[in-house]
mmCIF file of N, CA, C and O in Angstrom:
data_model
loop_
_atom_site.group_PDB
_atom_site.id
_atom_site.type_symbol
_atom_site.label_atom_id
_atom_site.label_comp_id
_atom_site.label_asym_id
_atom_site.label_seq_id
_atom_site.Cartn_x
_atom_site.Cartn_y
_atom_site.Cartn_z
ATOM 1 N N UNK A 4 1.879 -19.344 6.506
ATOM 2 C CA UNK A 4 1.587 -18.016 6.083
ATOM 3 C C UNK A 4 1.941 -17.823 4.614
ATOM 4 O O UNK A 4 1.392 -17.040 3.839
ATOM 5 N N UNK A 5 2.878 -18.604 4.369
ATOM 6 C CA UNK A 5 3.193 -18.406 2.609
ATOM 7 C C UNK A 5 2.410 -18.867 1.561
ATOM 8 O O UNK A 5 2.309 -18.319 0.463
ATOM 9 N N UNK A 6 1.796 -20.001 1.963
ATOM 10 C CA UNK A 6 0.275 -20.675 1.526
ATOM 11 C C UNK A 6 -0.419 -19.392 0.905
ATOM 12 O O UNK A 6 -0.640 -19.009 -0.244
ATOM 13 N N UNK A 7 -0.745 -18.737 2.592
ATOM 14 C CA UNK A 7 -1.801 -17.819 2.203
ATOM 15 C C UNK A 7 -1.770 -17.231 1.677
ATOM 16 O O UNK A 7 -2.797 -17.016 1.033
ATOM 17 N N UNK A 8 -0.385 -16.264 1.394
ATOM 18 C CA UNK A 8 0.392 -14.601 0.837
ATOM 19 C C UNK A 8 -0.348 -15.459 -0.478
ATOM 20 O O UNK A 8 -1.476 -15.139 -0.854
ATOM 21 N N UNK A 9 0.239 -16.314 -0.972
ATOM 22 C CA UNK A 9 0.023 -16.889 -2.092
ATOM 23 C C UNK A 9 -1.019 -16.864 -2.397
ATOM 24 O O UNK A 9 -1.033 -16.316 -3.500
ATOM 25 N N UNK A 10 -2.183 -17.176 -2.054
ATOM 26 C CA UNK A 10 -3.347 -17.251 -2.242
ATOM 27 C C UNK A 10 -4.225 -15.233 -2.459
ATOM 28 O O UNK A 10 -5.238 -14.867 -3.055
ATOM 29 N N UNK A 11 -3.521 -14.712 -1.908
ATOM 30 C CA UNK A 11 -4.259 -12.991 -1.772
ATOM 31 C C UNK A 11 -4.352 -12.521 -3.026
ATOM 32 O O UNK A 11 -3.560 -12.803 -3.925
ATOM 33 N N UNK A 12 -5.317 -11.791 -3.131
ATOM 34 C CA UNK A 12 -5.805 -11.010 -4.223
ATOM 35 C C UNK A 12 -5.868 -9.630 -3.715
ATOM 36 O O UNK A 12 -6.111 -8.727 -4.515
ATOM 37 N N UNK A 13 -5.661 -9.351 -2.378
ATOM 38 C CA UNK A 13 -5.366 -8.009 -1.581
ATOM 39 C C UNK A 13 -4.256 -7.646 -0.698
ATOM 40 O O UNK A 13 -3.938 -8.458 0.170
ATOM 41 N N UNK A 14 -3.398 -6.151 -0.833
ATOM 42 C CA UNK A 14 -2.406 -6.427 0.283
ATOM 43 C C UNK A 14 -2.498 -5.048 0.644
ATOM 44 O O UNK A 14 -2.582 -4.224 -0.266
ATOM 45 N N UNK A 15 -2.496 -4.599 2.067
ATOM 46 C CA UNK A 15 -1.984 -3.780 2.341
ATOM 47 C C UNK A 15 -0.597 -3.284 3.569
ATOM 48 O O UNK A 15 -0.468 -3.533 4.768
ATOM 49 N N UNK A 16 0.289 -2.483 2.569
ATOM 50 C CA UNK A 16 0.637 -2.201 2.941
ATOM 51 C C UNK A 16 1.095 -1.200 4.368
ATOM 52 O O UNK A 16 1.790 -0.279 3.938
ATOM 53 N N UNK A 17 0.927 -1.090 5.915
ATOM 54 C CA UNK A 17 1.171 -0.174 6.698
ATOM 55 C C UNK A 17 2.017 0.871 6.912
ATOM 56 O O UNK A 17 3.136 0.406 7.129
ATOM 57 N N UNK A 18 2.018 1.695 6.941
ATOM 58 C CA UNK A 18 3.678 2.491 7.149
ATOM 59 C C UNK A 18 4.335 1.823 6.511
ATOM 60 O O UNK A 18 4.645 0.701 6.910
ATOM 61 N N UNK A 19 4.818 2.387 5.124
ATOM 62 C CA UNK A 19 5.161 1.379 4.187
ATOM 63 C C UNK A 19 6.787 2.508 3.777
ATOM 64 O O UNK A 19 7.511 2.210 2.827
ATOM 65 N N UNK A 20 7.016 3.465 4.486
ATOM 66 C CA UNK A 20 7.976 4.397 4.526
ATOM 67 C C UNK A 20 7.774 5.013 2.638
ATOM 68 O O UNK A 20 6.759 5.163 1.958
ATOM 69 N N UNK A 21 9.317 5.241 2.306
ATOM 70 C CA UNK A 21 8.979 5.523 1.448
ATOM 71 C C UNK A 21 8.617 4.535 -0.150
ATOM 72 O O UNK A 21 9.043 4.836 -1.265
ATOM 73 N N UNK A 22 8.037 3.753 0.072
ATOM 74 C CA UNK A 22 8.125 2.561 -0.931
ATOM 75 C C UNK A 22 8.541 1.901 -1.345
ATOM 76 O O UNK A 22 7.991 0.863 -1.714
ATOM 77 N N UNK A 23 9.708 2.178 -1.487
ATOM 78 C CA UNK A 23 11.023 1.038 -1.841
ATOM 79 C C UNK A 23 10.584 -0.116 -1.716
ATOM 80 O O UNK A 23 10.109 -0.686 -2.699
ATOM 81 N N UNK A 24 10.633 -0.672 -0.598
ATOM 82 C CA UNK A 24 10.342 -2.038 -0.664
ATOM 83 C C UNK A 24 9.624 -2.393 -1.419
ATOM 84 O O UNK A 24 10.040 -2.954 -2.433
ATOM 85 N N UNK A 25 8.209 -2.184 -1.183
ATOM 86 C CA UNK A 25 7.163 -2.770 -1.893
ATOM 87 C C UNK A 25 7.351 -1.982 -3.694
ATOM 88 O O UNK A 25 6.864 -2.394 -4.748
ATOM 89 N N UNK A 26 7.990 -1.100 -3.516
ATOM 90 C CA UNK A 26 8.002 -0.719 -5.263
ATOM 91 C C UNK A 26 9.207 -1.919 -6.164
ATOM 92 O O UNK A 26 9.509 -1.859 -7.356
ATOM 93 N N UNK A 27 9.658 -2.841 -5.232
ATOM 94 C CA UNK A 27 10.464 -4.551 -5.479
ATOM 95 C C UNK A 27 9.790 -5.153 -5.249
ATOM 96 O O UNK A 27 10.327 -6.258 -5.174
ATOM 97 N N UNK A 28 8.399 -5.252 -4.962
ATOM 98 C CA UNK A 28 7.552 -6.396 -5.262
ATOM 99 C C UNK A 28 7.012 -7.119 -6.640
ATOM 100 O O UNK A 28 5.995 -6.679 -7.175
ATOM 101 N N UNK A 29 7.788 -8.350 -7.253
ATOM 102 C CA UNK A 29 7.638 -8.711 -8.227
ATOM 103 C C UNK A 29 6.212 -8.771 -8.963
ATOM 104 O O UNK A 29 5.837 -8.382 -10.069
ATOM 105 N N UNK A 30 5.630 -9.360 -7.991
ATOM 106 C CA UNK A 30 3.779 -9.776 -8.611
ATOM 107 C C UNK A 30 3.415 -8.645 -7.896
ATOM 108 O O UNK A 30 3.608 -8.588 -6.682
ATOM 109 N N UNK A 31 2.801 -7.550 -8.653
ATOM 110 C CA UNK A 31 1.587 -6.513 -7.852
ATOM 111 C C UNK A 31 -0.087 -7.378 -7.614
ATOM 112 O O UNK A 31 -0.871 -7.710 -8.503
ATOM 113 N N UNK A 32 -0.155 -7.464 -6.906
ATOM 114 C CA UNK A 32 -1.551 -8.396 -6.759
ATOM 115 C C UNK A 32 -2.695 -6.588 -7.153
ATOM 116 O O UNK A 32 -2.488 -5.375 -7.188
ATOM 117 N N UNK A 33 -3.997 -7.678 -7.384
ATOM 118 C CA UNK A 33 -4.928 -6.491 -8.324
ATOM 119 C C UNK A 33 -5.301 -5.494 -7.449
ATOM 120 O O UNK A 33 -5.562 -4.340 -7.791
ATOM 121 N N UNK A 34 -5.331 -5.978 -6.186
ATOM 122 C CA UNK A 34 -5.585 -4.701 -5.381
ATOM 123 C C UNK A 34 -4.651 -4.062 -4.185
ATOM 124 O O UNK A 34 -4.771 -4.279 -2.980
ATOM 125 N N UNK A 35 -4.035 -3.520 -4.603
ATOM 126 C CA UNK A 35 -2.555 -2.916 -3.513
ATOM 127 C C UNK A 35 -2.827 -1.406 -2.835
ATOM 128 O O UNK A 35 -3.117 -0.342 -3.383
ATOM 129 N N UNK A 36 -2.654 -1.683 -1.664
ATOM 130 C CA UNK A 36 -3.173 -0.043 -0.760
ATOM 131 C C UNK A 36 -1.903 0.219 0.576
ATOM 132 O O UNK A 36 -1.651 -0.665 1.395
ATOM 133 N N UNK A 37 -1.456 1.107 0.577
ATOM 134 C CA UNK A 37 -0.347 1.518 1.166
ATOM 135 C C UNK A 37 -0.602 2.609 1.770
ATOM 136 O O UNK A 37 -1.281 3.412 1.130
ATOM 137 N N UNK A 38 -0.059 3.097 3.491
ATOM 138 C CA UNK A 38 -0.117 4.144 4.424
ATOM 139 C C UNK A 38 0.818 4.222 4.922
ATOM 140 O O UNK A 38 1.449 3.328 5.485
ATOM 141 N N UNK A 39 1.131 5.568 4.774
ATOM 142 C CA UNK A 39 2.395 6.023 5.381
ATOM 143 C C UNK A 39 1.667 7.504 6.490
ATOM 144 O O UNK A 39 0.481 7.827 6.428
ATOM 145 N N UNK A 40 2.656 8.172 7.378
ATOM 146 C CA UNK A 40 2.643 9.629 7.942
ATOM 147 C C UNK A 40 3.466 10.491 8.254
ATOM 148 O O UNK A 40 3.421 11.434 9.044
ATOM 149 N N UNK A 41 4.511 9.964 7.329
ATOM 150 C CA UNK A 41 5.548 11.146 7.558
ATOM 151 C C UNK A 41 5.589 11.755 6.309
ATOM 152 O O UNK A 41 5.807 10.904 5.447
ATOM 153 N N UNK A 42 5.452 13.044 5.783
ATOM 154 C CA UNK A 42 5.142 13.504 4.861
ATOM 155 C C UNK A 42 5.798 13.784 3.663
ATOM 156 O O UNK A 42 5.260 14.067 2.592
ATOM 157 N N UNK A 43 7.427 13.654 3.987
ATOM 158 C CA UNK A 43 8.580 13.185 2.626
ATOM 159 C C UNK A 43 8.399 11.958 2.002
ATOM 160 O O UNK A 43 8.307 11.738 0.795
ATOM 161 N N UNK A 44 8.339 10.883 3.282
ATOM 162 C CA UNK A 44 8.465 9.699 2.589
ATOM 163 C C UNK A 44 7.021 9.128 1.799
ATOM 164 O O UNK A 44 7.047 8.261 0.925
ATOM 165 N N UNK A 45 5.672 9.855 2.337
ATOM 166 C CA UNK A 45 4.451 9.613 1.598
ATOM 167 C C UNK A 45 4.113 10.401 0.142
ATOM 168 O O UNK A 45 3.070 10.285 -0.501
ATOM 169 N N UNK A 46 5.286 11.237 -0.201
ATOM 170 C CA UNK A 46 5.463 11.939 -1.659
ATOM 171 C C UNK A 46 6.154 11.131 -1.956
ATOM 172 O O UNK A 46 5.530 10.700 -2.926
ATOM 173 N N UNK A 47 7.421 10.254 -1.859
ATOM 174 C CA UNK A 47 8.484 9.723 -2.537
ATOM 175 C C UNK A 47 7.194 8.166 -2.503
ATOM 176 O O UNK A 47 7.134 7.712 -3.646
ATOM 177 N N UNK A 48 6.537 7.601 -1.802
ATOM 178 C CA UNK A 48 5.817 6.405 -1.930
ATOM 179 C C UNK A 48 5.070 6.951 -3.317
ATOM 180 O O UNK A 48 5.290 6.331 -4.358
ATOM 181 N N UNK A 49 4.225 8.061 -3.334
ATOM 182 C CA UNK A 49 3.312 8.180 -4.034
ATOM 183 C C UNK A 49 3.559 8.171 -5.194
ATOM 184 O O UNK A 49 2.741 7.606 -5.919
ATOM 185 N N UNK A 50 4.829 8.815 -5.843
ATOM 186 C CA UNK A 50 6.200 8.591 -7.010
ATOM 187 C C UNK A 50 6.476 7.730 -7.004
ATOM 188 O O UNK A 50 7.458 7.672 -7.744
ATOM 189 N N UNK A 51 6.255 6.780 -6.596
ATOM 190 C CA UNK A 51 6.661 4.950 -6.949
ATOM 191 C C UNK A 51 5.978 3.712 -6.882
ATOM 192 O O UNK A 51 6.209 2.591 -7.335
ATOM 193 N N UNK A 52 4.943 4.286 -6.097
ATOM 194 C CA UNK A 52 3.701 3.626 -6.252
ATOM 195 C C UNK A 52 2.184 3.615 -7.106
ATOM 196 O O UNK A 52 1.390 2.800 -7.577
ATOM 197 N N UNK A 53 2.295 4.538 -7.015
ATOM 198 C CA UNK A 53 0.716 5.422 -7.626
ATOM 199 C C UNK A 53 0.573 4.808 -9.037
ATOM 200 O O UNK A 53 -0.380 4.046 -9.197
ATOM 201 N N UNK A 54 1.403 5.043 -10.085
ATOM 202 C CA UNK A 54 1.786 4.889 -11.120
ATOM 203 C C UNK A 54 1.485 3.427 -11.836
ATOM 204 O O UNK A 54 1.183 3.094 -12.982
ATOM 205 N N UNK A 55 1.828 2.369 -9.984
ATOM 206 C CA UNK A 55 1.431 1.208 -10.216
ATOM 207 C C UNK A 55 0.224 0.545 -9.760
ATOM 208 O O UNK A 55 -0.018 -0.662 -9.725
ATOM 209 N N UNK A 56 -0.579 1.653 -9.376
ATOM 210 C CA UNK A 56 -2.022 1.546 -9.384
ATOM 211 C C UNK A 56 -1.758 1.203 -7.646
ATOM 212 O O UNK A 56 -2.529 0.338 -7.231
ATOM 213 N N UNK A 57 -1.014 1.629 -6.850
ATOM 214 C CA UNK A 57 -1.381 1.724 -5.158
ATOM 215 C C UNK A 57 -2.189 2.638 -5.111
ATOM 216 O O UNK A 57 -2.095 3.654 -5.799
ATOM 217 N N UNK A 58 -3.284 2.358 -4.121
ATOM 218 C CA UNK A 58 -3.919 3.225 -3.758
ATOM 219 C C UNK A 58 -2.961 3.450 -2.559
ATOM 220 O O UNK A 58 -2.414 2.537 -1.941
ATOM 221 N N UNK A 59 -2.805 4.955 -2.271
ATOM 222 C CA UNK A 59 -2.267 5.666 -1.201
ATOM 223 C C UNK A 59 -2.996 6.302 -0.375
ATOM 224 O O UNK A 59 -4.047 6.829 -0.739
ATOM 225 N N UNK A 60 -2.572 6.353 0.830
ATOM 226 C CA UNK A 60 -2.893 7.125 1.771
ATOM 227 C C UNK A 60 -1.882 8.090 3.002
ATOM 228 O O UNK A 60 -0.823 7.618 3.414
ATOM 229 N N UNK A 61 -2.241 9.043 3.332
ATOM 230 C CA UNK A 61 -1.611 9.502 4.451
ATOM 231 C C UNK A 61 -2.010 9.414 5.511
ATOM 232 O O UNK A 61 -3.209 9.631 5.684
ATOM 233 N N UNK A 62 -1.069 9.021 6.768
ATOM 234 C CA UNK A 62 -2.038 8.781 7.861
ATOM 235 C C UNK A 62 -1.409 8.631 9.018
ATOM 236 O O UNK A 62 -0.472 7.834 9.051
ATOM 237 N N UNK A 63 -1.789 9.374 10.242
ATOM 238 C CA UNK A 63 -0.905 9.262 11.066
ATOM 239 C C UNK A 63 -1.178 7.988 12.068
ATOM 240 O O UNK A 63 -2.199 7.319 12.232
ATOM 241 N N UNK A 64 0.147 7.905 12.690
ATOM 242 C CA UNK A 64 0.249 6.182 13.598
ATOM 243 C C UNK A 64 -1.096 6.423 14.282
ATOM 244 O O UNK A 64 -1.138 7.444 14.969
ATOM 245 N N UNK A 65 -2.484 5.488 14.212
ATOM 246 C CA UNK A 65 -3.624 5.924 14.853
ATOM 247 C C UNK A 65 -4.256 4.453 14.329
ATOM 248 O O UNK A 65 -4.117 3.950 13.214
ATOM 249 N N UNK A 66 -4.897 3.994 15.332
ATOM 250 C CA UNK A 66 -5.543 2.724 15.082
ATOM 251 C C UNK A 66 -6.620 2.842 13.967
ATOM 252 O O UNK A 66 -6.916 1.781 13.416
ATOM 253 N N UNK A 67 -7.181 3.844 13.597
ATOM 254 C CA UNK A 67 -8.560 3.300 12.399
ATOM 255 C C UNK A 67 -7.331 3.326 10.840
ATOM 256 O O UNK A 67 -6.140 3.633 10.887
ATOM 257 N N UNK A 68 -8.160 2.883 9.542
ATOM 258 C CA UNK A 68 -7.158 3.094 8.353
ATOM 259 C C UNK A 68 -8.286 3.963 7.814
ATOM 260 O O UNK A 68 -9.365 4.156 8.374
ATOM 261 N N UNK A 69 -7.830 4.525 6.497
ATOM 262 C CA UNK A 69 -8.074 5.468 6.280
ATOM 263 C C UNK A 69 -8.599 5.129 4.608
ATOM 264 O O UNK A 69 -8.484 5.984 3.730
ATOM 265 N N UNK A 70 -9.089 3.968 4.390
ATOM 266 C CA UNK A 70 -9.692 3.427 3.389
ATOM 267 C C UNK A 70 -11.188 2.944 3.330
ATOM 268 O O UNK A 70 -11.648 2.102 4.101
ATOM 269 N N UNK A 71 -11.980 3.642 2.215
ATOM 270 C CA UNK A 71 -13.161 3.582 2.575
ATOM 271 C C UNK A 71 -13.481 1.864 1.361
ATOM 272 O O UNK A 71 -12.724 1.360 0.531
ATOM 273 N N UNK A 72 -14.675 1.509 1.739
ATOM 274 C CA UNK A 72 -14.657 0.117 0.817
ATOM 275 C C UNK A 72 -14.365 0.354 -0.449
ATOM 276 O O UNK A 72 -13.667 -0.415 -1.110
ATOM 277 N N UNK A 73 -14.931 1.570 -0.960
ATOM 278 C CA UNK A 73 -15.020 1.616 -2.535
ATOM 279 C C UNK A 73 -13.528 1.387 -2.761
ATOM 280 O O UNK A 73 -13.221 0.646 -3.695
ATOM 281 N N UNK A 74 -12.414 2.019 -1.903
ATOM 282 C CA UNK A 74 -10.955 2.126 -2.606
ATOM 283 C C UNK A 74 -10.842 0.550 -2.780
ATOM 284 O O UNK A 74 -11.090 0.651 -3.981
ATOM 285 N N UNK A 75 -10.781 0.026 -2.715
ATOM 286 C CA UNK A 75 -10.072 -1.448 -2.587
ATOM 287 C C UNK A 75 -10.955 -2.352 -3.561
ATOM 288 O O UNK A 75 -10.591 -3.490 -3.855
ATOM 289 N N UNK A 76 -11.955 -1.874 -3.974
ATOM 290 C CA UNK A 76 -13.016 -2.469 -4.189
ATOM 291 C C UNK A 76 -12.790 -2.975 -6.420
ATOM 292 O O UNK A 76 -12.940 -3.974 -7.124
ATOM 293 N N UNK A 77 -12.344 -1.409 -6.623
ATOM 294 C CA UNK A 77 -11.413 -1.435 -7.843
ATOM 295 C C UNK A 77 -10.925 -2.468 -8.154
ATOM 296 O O UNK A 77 -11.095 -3.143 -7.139
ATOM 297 N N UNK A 78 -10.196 -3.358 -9.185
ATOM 298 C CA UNK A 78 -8.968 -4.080 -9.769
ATOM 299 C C UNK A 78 -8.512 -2.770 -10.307
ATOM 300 O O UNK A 78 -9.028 -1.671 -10.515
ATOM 301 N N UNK A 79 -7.248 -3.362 -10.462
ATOM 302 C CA UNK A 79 -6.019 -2.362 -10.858
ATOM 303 C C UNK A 79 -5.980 -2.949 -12.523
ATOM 304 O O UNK A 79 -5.165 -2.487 -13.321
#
């Protein structure tokens, strides 16, 4: 699996809380998309992410995502 991570040019993030983590991700790969649904921690993501070109979303725990092709489709 580390092969692969290595190899991505796309990541998304799921319920990604409030960003932290991934706002310590050293390499931002060109296309980064992140969902959260609790509604504090998807303002505090959006303040730490956005900035670094995540596309965000809100979204509650529900099987479809909430990204249409064009979002991802961008480089950052």
């Amino acid at each position: 699996m580390s092969e692969r991570l290595a190899m991505a040019t796309t990541r998304l993030n799921v319920q990604t809380g409030s960003g932290e983590v991934l706002a310590r991700t050293a390499k931002f790969l060109p296309k980064m998309a992140a969902t959260e649904s609790w509604p504090p921690n998807l303002a505090r993501a959006t303040t730490l992410l956005h900035p670094r070109g995540v596309v965000i979303r809100g979204h509650p725990d529900e099987p479809s995502l909430p990204f249409a092709d064009e979002d991802l489709s961008a480089t950052v």
